[in-house]
PDB file of C-alpha atoms in Angstrom:
ATOM      1  CA  GLU Y 461    -128.222  32.162  60.155  1.00 71.00           C
ATOM      2  CA  LEU Y 462    -128.818  28.404  61.345  1.00 73.00           C
ATOM      3  CA  LYS Y 463    -128.872  27.051  58.081  1.00 73.00           C
ATOM      4  CA  ASP Y 464    -125.468  28.490  57.418  1.00 75.00           C
ATOM      5  CA  TYR Y 465    -124.485  26.100  59.851  1.00 79.00           C
ATOM      6  CA  GLY Y 466    -125.485  23.588  57.293  1.00 77.00           C
ATOM      7  CA  LEU Y 467    -128.552  23.323  60.191  1.00 75.00           C
ATOM      8  CA  SER Y 468    -131.206  21.622  58.659  1.00 62.00           C
ATOM      9  CA  ALA Y 469    -133.433  21.321  61.494  1.00 55.00           C
ATOM     10  CA  PRO Y 470    -132.717  24.248  63.341  1.00 51.00           C
ATOM     11  CA  GLU Y 471    -136.726  23.671  65.190  1.00 57.00           C
ATOM     12  CA  VAL Y 472    -134.268  20.910  67.273  1.00 56.00           C
ATOM     13  CA  TYR Y 473    -132.509  22.989  69.901  1.00 63.00           C
ATOM     14  CA  PRO Y 474    -129.251  23.945  70.623  1.00 70.00           C
ATOM     15  CA  ALA Y 475    -127.867  23.826  67.784  1.00 77.00           C
ATOM     16  CA  PHE Y 476    -123.713  23.893  67.753  1.00 84.00           C
ATOM     17  CA  GLY Y 477    -122.071  25.813  65.721  1.00 86.00           C
ATOM     18  CA  VAL Y 478    -118.138  26.882  64.772  1.00 89.00           C
ATOM     19  CA  ALA Y 479    -117.562  29.603  63.278  1.00 88.00           C
ATOM     20  CA  GLY Y 480    -113.975  30.323  62.161  1.00 85.00           C
ATOM     21  CA  ASN Y 481    -114.124  34.412  62.871  1.00 85.00           C
ATOM     22  CA  ALA Y 482    -116.799  37.099  62.525  1.00 82.00           C
ATOM     23  CA  SER Y 483    -116.408  38.114  59.139  1.00 80.00           C
ATOM     24  CA  TYR Y 484    -119.618  37.467  56.742  1.00 73.00           C
ATOM     25  CA  ALA Y 485    -117.418  34.971  54.527  1.00 70.00           C
ATOM     26  CA  ALA Y 486    -116.245  33.159  57.052  1.00 81.00           C
ATOM     27  CA  HIS Y 487    -116.399  29.263  57.050  1.00 82.00           C
ATOM     28  CA  ARG Y 488    -118.992  27.342  59.069  1.00 86.00           C
ATOM     29  CA  TYR Y 489    -119.430  24.491  60.295  1.00 86.00           C
ATOM     30  CA  GLY Y 490    -122.451  23.023  62.235  1.00 85.00           C
ATOM     31  CA  LEU Y 491    -123.038  20.067  64.515  1.00 85.00           C
ATOM     32  CA  GLU Y 492    -126.769  18.299  63.139  1.00 76.00           C
ATOM     33  CA  MET Y 493    -128.497  17.796  66.522  1.00 74.00           C
ATOM     34  CA  PRO Y 494    -131.316  13.630  66.245  1.00 72.00           C
ATOM     35  CA  GLU Y 495    -134.348  15.078  65.641  1.00 69.00           C
ATOM     36  CA  ASP Y 496    -135.818  12.402  68.173  1.00 71.00           C
ATOM     37  CA  GLY Y 497    -134.031  14.445  71.207  1.00 70.00           C
ATOM     38  CA  SER Y 498    -130.998  11.149  71.435  1.00 77.00           C
ATOM     39  CA  PHE Y 499    -128.370  13.408  71.914  1.00 77.00           C
ATOM     40  CA  TRP Y 500    -129.342  13.988  75.280  1.00 76.00           C
ATOM     41  CA  LYS Y 501    -129.930  11.095  76.028  1.00 80.00           C
ATOM     42  CA  ASP Y 502    -126.041  10.338  77.069  1.00 83.00           C
ATOM     43  CA  GLY Y 503    -124.844  12.941  78.897  1.00 84.00           C
ATOM     44  CA  GLU Y 504    -121.648  11.898  78.336  1.00 88.00           C
ATOM     45  CA  ALA Y 505    -121.699  10.741  74.967  1.00 87.00           C
ATOM     46  CA  ALA Y 506    -123.270  13.738  73.803  1.00 86.00           C
ATOM     47  CA  GLN Y 507    -119.959  15.368  75.604  1.00 89.00           C
ATOM     48  CA  GLU Y 508    -117.962  13.509  73.397  1.00 91.00           C
ATOM     49  CA  GLN Y 509    -119.435  13.595  70.761  1.00 88.00           C
ATOM     50  CA  LEU Y 510    -118.802  17.817  71.257  1.00 90.00           C
ATOM     51  CA  SER Y 511    -115.508  18.460  72.273  1.00 93.00           C
ATOM     52  CA  ALA Y 512    -114.903  15.998  68.554  1.00 93.00           C
ATOM     53  CA  PHE Y 513    -116.732  17.897  66.803  1.00 91.00           C
ATOM     54  CA  ILE Y 514    -114.363  21.047  67.877  1.00 92.00           C
ATOM     55  CA  GLU Y 515    -111.080  19.255  67.661  1.00 93.00           C
ATOM     56  CA  GLU Y 516    -111.618  18.265  63.869  1.00 92.00           C
ATOM     57  CA  VAL Y 517    -113.159  21.746  63.700  1.00 92.00           C
ATOM     58  CA  LEU Y 518    -109.483  23.676  64.716  1.00 92.00           C
ATOM     59  CA  ALA Y 519    -107.677  20.487  63.356  1.00 92.00           C
ATOM     60  CA  GLY Y 520    -108.867  21.550  59.855  1.00 90.00           C
ATOM     61  CA  LYS Y 521    -110.350  17.548  59.483  1.00 89.00           C
ATOM     62  CA  ARG Y 522    -114.213  18.937  58.759  1.00 85.00           C
ATOM     63  CA  GLU Y 523    -115.186  20.499  55.595  1.00 80.00           C
ATOM     64  CA  PRO Y 524    -118.038  24.379  56.060  1.00 80.00           C
ATOM     65  CA  SER Y 525    -121.517  24.352  56.133  1.00 82.00           C
ATOM     66  CA  GLY Y 526    -122.948  25.562  54.381  1.00 82.00           C
ATOM     67  CA  ALA Y 527    -126.648  26.058  54.159  1.00 83.00           C
ATOM     68  CA  SER Y 528    -128.528  23.547  52.285  1.00 85.00           C
ATOM     69  CA  GLU Y 529    -132.707  22.834  51.230  1.00 87.00           C
ATOM     70  CA  MET Y 530    -133.631  19.922  52.775  1.00 84.00           C
ATOM     71  CA  PRO Y 531    -132.338  16.462  50.228  1.00 88.00           C
ATOM     72  CA  PRO Y 532    -134.343  14.747  48.260  1.00 91.00           C
ATOM     73  CA  ALA Y 533    -135.374  11.596  50.022  1.00 88.00           C
ATOM     74  CA  GLU Y 534    -137.258   9.697  46.889  1.00 92.00           C
ATOM     75  CA  GLU Y 535    -134.202   8.492  44.359  1.00 92.00           C
ATOM     76  CA  TRP Y 536    -133.406   9.629  41.371  1.00 94.00           C
ATOM     77  CA  LYS Y 537    -135.733   8.591  38.214  1.00 93.00           C
ATOM     78  CA  LYS Y 538    -134.402   8.364  34.730  1.00 93.00           C
ATOM     79  CA  GLY Y 539    -136.498  10.845  32.158  1.00 95.00           C
ATOM     80  CA  GLU Y 540    -136.536  13.499  35.573  1.00 96.00           C
ATOM     81  CA  ALA Y 541    -135.049  15.629  36.591  1.00 97.00           C
ATOM     82  CA  ARG Y 542    -133.004  16.473  40.573  1.00 97.00           C
ATOM     83  CA  THR Y 543    -133.861  18.802  42.392  1.00 97.00           C
ATOM     84  CA  VAL Y 544    -129.765  18.676  44.088  1.00 96.00           C
ATOM     85  CA  VAL Y 545    -129.248  20.732  47.564  1.00 93.00           C
ATOM     86  CA  TRP Y 546    -124.923  21.138  49.212  1.00 91.00           C
ATOM     87  CA  LYS Y 547    -125.982  18.413  51.005  1.00 88.00           C
ATOM     88  CA  THR Y 548    -126.115  15.861  47.847  1.00 93.00           C
ATOM     89  CA  LEU Y 549    -124.108  18.496  45.685  1.00 94.00           C
ATOM     90  CA  LYS Y 550    -120.149  16.910  45.881  1.00 92.00           C
ATOM     91  CA  LYS Y 551    -121.953  12.642  46.278  1.00 94.00           C
ATOM     92  CA  GLU Y 552    -124.412  13.256  43.219  1.00 95.00           C
ATOM     93  CA  VAL Y 553    -122.815  15.808  40.807  1.00 96.00           C
ATOM     94  CA  TRP Y 554    -118.869  16.362  42.011  1.00 94.00           C
ATOM     95  CA  GLU Y 555    -118.472  12.133  42.208  1.00 94.00           C
ATOM     96  CA  GLY Y 556    -122.050  11.031  41.230  1.00 93.00           C
ATOM     97  CA  PRO Y 557    -121.819   8.192  39.337  1.00 94.00           C
ATOM     98  CA  ARG Y 558    -122.824   9.427  36.024  1.00 95.00           C
ATOM     99  CA  PRO Y 559    -122.737  13.158  34.029  1.00 97.00           C
ATOM    100  CA  THR Y 560    -125.073  15.930  34.893  1.00 97.00           C
ATOM    101  CA  LEU Y 561    -126.519  18.263  32.731  1.00 98.00           C
ATOM    102  CA  LEU Y 562    -126.203  21.087  35.919  1.00 97.00           C
ATOM    103  CA  GLU Y 563    -128.874  23.735  35.964  1.00 97.00           C
ATOM    104  CA  VAL Y 564    -127.812  26.389  37.446  1.00 96.00           C
ATOM    105  CA  PHE Y 565    -131.311  29.383  39.059  1.00 94.00           C
ATOM    106  CA  GLY Y 566    -132.006  31.507  41.731  1.00 88.00           C
ATOM    107  CA  LYS Y 567    -135.871  30.805  42.178  1.00 77.00           C
ATOM    108  CA  PHE Y 568    -136.760  34.545  42.084  1.00 84.00           C
ATOM    109  CA  ARG Y 569    -135.807  34.236  37.600  1.00 88.00           C
ATOM    110  CA  GLN Y 570    -138.984  36.023  36.744  1.00 84.00           C
ATOM    111  CA  ASP Y 571    -139.716  32.879  34.161  1.00 89.00           C
ATOM    112  CA  ASN Y 572    -139.557  30.646  36.794  1.00 92.00           C
ATOM    113  CA  ASP Y 573    -142.055  27.852  36.188  1.00 92.00           C
ATOM    114  CA  LYS Y 574    -141.141  28.053  32.464  1.00 94.00           C
ATOM    115  CA  ARG Y 575    -137.484  27.433  32.886  1.00 94.00           C
ATOM    116  CA  LEU Y 576    -138.173  24.922  35.677  1.00 95.00           C
ATOM    117  CA  ASP Y 577    -141.059  23.320  32.651  1.00 96.00           C
ATOM    118  CA  GLU Y 578    -138.952  23.095  29.737  1.00 96.00           C
ATOM    119  CA  GLY Y 579    -135.676  21.546  32.033  1.00 96.00           C
ATOM    120  CA  ASN Y 580    -138.219  18.932  33.036  1.00 97.00           C
ATOM    121  CA  ARG Y 581    -139.381  17.782  28.789  1.00 97.00           C
ATOM    122  CA  ILE Y 582    -135.780  18.008  27.968  1.00 97.00           C
ATOM    123  CA  ALA Y 583    -134.476  15.437  30.820  1.00 97.00           C
ATOM    124  CA  ALA Y 584    -137.415  13.259  29.357  1.00 97.00           C
ATOM    125  CA  ALA Y 585    -136.607  13.636  26.242  1.00 96.00           C
ATOM    126  CA  LEU Y 586    -133.211  12.370  26.839  1.00 95.00           C
ATOM    127  CA  ALA Y 587    -134.764   9.378  28.391  1.00 94.00           C
ATOM    128  CA  GLU Y 588    -137.405   8.692  25.463  1.00 94.00           C
ATOM    129  CA  VAL Y 589    -135.972   9.417  22.242  1.00 93.00           C
ATOM    130  CA  ALA Y 590    -131.641   8.552  23.812  1.00 91.00           C
ATOM    131  CA  PRO Y 591    -131.995   5.887  27.405  1.00 90.00           C
ATOM    132  CA  ASP Y 592    -129.236   4.136  26.687  1.00 90.00           C
ATOM    133  CA  THR Y 593    -127.641   7.691  27.609  1.00 90.00           C
ATOM    134  CA  ASN Y 594    -126.931   8.125  30.839  1.00 91.00           C
ATOM    135  CA  VAL Y 595    -127.259  11.650  32.021  1.00 96.00           C
ATOM    136  CA  MET Y 596    -128.708  13.407  35.207  1.00 97.00           C
ATOM    137  CA  LEU Y 597    -130.492  17.260  34.641  1.00 97.00           C
ATOM    138  CA  GLY Y 598    -129.674  18.841  37.965  1.00 97.00           C
ATOM    139  CA  ARG Y 599    -130.587  21.694  39.141  1.00 96.00           C
ATOM    140  CA  TYR Y 600    -129.377  23.413  41.620  1.00 96.00           C
ATOM    141  CA  ASP Y 601    -130.884  26.523  42.938  1.00 94.00           C
ATOM    142  CA  THR Y 602    -127.966  29.107  44.923  1.00 91.00           C
ATOM    143  CA  GLY Y 603    -130.597  31.115  46.510  1.00 87.00           C
ATOM    144  CA  ALA Y 604    -131.932  28.605  49.117  1.00 87.00           C
ATOM    145  CA  ASN Y 605    -127.775  26.703  48.916  1.00 89.00           C
ATOM    146  CA  HIS Y 606    -124.537  27.266  49.600  1.00 87.00           C
ATOM    147  CA  ILE Y 607    -122.246  28.695  46.377  1.00 87.00           C
ATOM    148  CA  PRO Y 608    -119.250  26.500  46.311  1.00 85.00           C
ATOM    149  CA  SER Y 609    -116.027  28.305  44.479  1.00 81.00           C
ATOM    150  CA  PHE Y 610    -115.842  26.179  41.317  1.00 83.00           C
ATOM    151  CA  LEU Y 611    -119.152  27.505  41.073  1.00 84.00           C
ATOM    152  CA  PRO Y 612    -118.677  31.495  40.137  1.00 80.00           C
ATOM    153  CA  ARG Y 613    -121.978  33.356  41.143  1.00 84.00           C
ATOM    154  CA  GLN Y 614    -123.317  36.436  43.084  1.00 82.00           C
ATOM    155  CA  LYS Y 615    -126.216  34.748  45.537  1.00 76.00           C
ATOM    156  CA  TYR Y 616    -129.682  36.457  44.825  1.00 79.00           C
ATOM    157  CA  ALA Y 617    -128.479  36.669  40.706  1.00 88.00           C
ATOM    158  CA  SER Y 618    -132.230  36.132  38.734  1.00 89.00           C
ATOM    159  CA  HIS Y 619    -130.175  34.154  35.364  1.00 92.00           C
ATOM    160  CA  THR Y 620    -129.687  31.394  34.550  1.00 95.00           C
ATOM    161  CA  ASP Y 621    -126.164  29.291  33.292  1.00 95.00           C
ATOM    162  CA  TRP Y 622    -125.794  25.647  32.625  1.00 97.00           C
ATOM    163  CA  PHE Y 623    -123.511  22.987  33.177  1.00 97.00           C
ATOM    164  CA  PHE Y 624    -122.498  19.432  32.522  1.00 97.00           C
ATOM    165  CA  VAL Y 625    -120.487  17.600  35.136  1.00 97.00           C
ATOM    166  CA  ASP Y 626    -118.344  14.126  34.326  1.00 97.00           C
ATOM    167  CA  PRO Y 627    -117.131  12.600  36.984  1.00 96.00           C
ATOM    168  CA  ALA Y 628    -115.121  10.689  35.362  1.00 95.00           C
ATOM    169  CA  LYS Y 629    -112.794  13.492  33.998  1.00 95.00           C
ATOM    170  CA  PRO Y 630    -109.672  14.849  36.576  1.00 95.00           C
ATOM    171  CA  GLU Y 631    -110.892  17.437  38.803  1.00 92.00           C
ATOM    172  CA  ALA Y 632    -109.601  20.714  36.798  1.00 91.00           C
ATOM    173  CA  ASP Y 633    -111.204  19.136  33.590  1.00 94.00           C
ATOM    174  CA  ARG Y 634    -114.828  17.967  35.273  1.00 95.00           C
ATOM    175  CA  MET Y 635    -116.767  21.510  34.805  1.00 96.00           C
ATOM    176  CA  VAL Y 636    -118.236  22.674  31.352  1.00 96.00           C
ATOM    177  CA  LYS Y 637    -119.931  26.098  31.859  1.00 96.00           C
ATOM    178  CA  LEU Y 638    -121.901  26.381  28.937  1.00 96.00           C
ATOM    179  CA  LYS Y 639    -121.169  30.520  28.127  1.00 94.00           C
ATOM    180  CA  LYS Y 640    -124.645  31.908  27.135  1.00 94.00           C
ATOM    181  CA  SER Y 641    -126.370  32.567  30.656  1.00 93.00           C
ATOM    182  CA  ASP Y 642    -130.090  32.187  30.185  1.00 95.00           C
ATOM    183  CA  ALA Y 643    -129.196  30.086  26.980  1.00 96.00           C
ATOM    184  CA  ALA Y 644    -132.572  29.090  24.520  1.00 96.00           C
ATOM    185  CA  LEU Y 645    -133.134  25.868  24.059  1.00 96.00           C
ATOM    186  CA  LYS Y 646    -131.250  25.263  21.237  1.00 96.00           C
ATOM    187  CA  GLN Y 647    -128.593  26.179  22.963  1.00 97.00           C
ATOM    188  CA  ILE Y 648    -128.847  23.955  25.471  1.00 97.00           C
ATOM    189  CA  ILE Y 649    -128.925  21.221  23.305  1.00 97.00           C
ATOM    190  CA  SER Y 650    -126.332  21.466  21.310  1.00 97.00           C
ATOM    191  CA  PHE Y 651    -124.217  22.027  23.832  1.00 97.00           C
ATOM    192  CA  LEU Y 652    -125.255  18.335  25.875  1.00 97.00           C
ATOM    193  CA  GLN Y 653    -124.728  17.276  22.390  1.00 96.00           C
ATOM    194  CA  LYS Y 654    -120.920  18.475  22.028  1.00 96.00           C
ATOM    195  CA  GLN Y 655    -120.772  17.382  26.713  1.00 96.00           C
ATOM    196  CA  ALA Y 656    -122.227  14.175  25.876  1.00 95.00           C
ATOM    197  CA  GLY Y 657    -120.895  13.283  22.750  1.00 94.00           C
ATOM    198  CA  LEU Y 658    -123.988  11.913  21.397  1.00 94.00           C
ATOM    199  CA  SER Y 659    -124.571  12.089  16.924  1.00 94.00           C
ATOM    200  CA  LYS Y 660    -126.074  15.721  15.539  1.00 95.00           C
ATOM    201  CA  ASP Y 661    -129.359  12.807  14.746  1.00 96.00           C
ATOM    202  CA  MET Y 662    -130.224  12.945  18.717  1.00 95.00           C
ATOM    203  CA  ALA Y 663    -129.799  16.469  19.350  1.00 96.00           C
ATOM    204  CA  ASN Y 664    -131.961  16.633  16.448  1.00 96.00           C
ATOM    205  CA  LYS Y 665    -134.697  13.994  17.635  1.00 96.00           C
ATOM    206  CA  ILE Y 666    -134.396  15.205  21.616  1.00 96.00           C
ATOM    207  CA  LYS Y 667    -135.466  19.206  20.019  1.00 96.00           C
ATOM    208  CA  LEU Y 668    -138.284  17.659  18.322  1.00 96.00           C
ATOM    209  CA  GLU Y 669    -139.306  14.956  21.676  1.00 96.00           C
ATOM    210  CA  VAL Y 670    -138.876  18.500  23.504  1.00 96.00           C
ATOM    211  CA  GLY Y 671    -140.940  20.044  21.144  1.00 95.00           C
ATOM    212  CA  ARG Y 672    -143.690  17.823  21.331  1.00 95.00           C
ATOM    213  CA  LEU Y 673    -144.000  16.858  24.884  1.00 95.00           C
ATOM    214  CA  ALA Y 674    -144.381  21.328  24.654  1.00 94.00           C
ATOM    215  CA  ALA Y 675    -147.007  20.716  22.795  1.00 95.00           C
ATOM    216  CA  GLU Y 676    -148.486  18.447  24.063  1.00 93.00           C
ATOM    217  CA  ALA Y 677    -148.673  19.762  27.997  1.00 92.00           C
ATOM    218  CA  GLU Y 678    -150.390  23.260  25.619  1.00 92.00           C
ATOM    219  CA  ALA Y 679    -152.722  21.468  24.423  1.00 94.00           C
ATOM    220  CA  LYS Y 680    -153.702  19.835  27.514  1.00 90.00           C
ATOM    221  CA  LYS Y 681    -153.786  23.076  29.341  1.00 88.00           C
ATOM    222  CA  MET Y 682    -156.508  24.821  26.631  1.00 89.00           C
ATOM    223  CA  GLU Y 683    -158.673  22.412  26.848  1.00 88.00           C
ATOM    224  CA  GLU Y 684    -158.209  22.545  30.864  1.00 90.00           C
ATOM    225  CA  GLU Y 685    -159.134  26.075  30.886  1.00 89.00           C
ATOM    226  CA  GLU Y 686    -162.228  24.745  27.863  1.00 88.00           C
ATOM    227  CA  ALA Y 687    -163.672  22.896  30.109  1.00 89.00           C
ATOM    228  CA  ARG Y 688    -163.062  25.438  33.220  1.00 89.00           C
ATOM    229  CA  LYS Y 689    -164.906  28.109  31.045  1.00 88.00           C
ATOM    230  CA  ALA Y 690    -167.893  25.249  29.807  1.00 85.00           C
ATOM    231  CA  LYS Y 691    -168.037  24.141  34.366  1.00 86.00           C
ATOM    232  CA  GLN Y 692    -168.591  27.607  35.090  1.00 86.00           C
ATOM    233  CA  ALA Y 693    -171.414  28.526  32.085  1.00 81.00           C
ATOM    234  CA  ASP Y 694    -173.474  26.201  33.572  1.00 77.00           C
ATOM    235  CA  GLU Y 695    -173.073  27.189  37.242  1.00 78.00           C
ATOM    236  CA  ASP Y 696    -173.668  30.652  36.103  1.00 74.00           C
ATOM    237  CA  ASP Y 697    -176.697  29.058  34.309  1.00 70.00           C
ATOM    238  CA  ASP Y 698    -177.744  27.382  37.313  1.00 71.00           C
ATOM    239  CA  ASP Y 699    -176.737  30.426  39.091  1.00 70.00           C
ATOM    240  CA  ILE Y 700    -179.076  32.710  37.191  1.00 72.00           C
ATOM    241  CA  ASP Y 701    -182.465  29.648  36.810  1.00 66.00           C
ATOM    242  CA  ALA Y 702    -182.160  29.604  41.199  1.00 72.00           C
ATOM    243  CA  GLU Y 703    -182.775  33.636  40.633  1.00 71.00           C
ATOM    244  CA  LEU Y 704    -185.980  32.633  38.249  1.00 68.00           C
ATOM    245  CA  GLU Y 705    -187.888  30.622  40.515  1.00 70.00           C
ATOM    246  CA  THR Y 706    -186.845  32.742  43.905  1.00 68.00           C
ATOM    247  CA  VAL Y 707    -189.008  35.959  41.368  1.00 61.00           C
ATOM    248  CA  GLY Y 708    -191.475  33.572  40.751  1.00 65.00           C
ATOM    249  CA  SER Y 709    -191.730  32.543  44.016  1.00 65.00           C
ATOM    250  CA  THR Y 710    -191.991  35.861  44.673  1.00 64.00           C
ATOM    251  CA  ASP Y 711    -194.551  36.875  42.916  1.00 61.00           C
ATOM    252  CA  ALA Y 712    -196.360  34.675  43.083  1.00 63.00           C
ATOM    253  CA  ALA Y 713    -197.237  34.749  46.860  1.00 59.00           C
ATOM    254  CA  GLU Y 714    -197.448  39.415  46.996  1.00 66.00           C
ATOM    255  CA  GLU Y 715    -199.892  37.475  44.164  1.00 68.00           C
ATOM    256  CA  LYS Y 716    -202.097  35.193  46.781  1.00 62.00           C
ATOM    257  CA  LYS Y 717    -201.793  38.305  49.141  1.00 60.00           C
ATOM    258  CA  ASP Y 718    -203.073  40.293  46.574  1.00 64.00           C
ATOM    259  CA  GLU Y 719    -205.739  38.087  46.634  1.00 64.00           C
ATOM    260  CA  ALA Y 720    -206.302  38.173  50.906  1.00 61.00           C
ATOM    261  CA  LYS Y 721    -206.716  41.344  50.790  1.00 59.00           C
ATOM    262  CA  GLU Y 722    -209.157  41.467  48.451  1.00 65.00           C
ATOM    263  CA  GLU Y 723    -211.646  38.622  50.585  1.00 63.00           C
ATOM    264  CA  LEU Y 724    -210.727  41.279  53.595  1.00 60.00           C
TER     265      LEU Y 724
END
């Protein structure tokens, strides 16, 4: 598929790609086309660019492409979870400006929404309780993005793994994995504490803040549900009133009809 060549705008044709061989696992290299079609405005320049692309691939000077979601348009903000895609994984995480607590998952996991909410709360709690700790919480969907060799995982695996990546460390020690998959909140916070060098007191405060945010979200959800039920009850009452008015009008019409017959 075109996405396996890292082509994020496959609606722009033609697109060019080179595969290392005919196997499913072959390395693939894609040449992205500008969406405005400017590539073809100068035929000679297009030919030169295409030739240079092929030569770079054959000479081993170009990194393999891979499936990637579109990168987020906005910059990361402290207190928010960051969606990381294949095209930004190296720049933002592996060689990024800060350590990253990385959630690696497949979006077809059964508790996906619950897990996403939990990650959002961890990011918010980290910024609230430990504002001087410059750790980004990132999330990487392996079902929609290329899986590099340093993330050993099946393409459509549905479990959740957690990693801590510190770009300041040598490559061999840069990434640490939480041993347990589908870890509970307590295990995630404990892992974060150890890898980010947080105090036990700070870790407890983060866990409490996550709990407070969860309770707040649940209370808001219940409040919205009560409001929805109240609105539905009001609408049902209005429907009943309208039906009674219709019945009343019909009865009055029947009475007038009978009176007219009697007069005749």
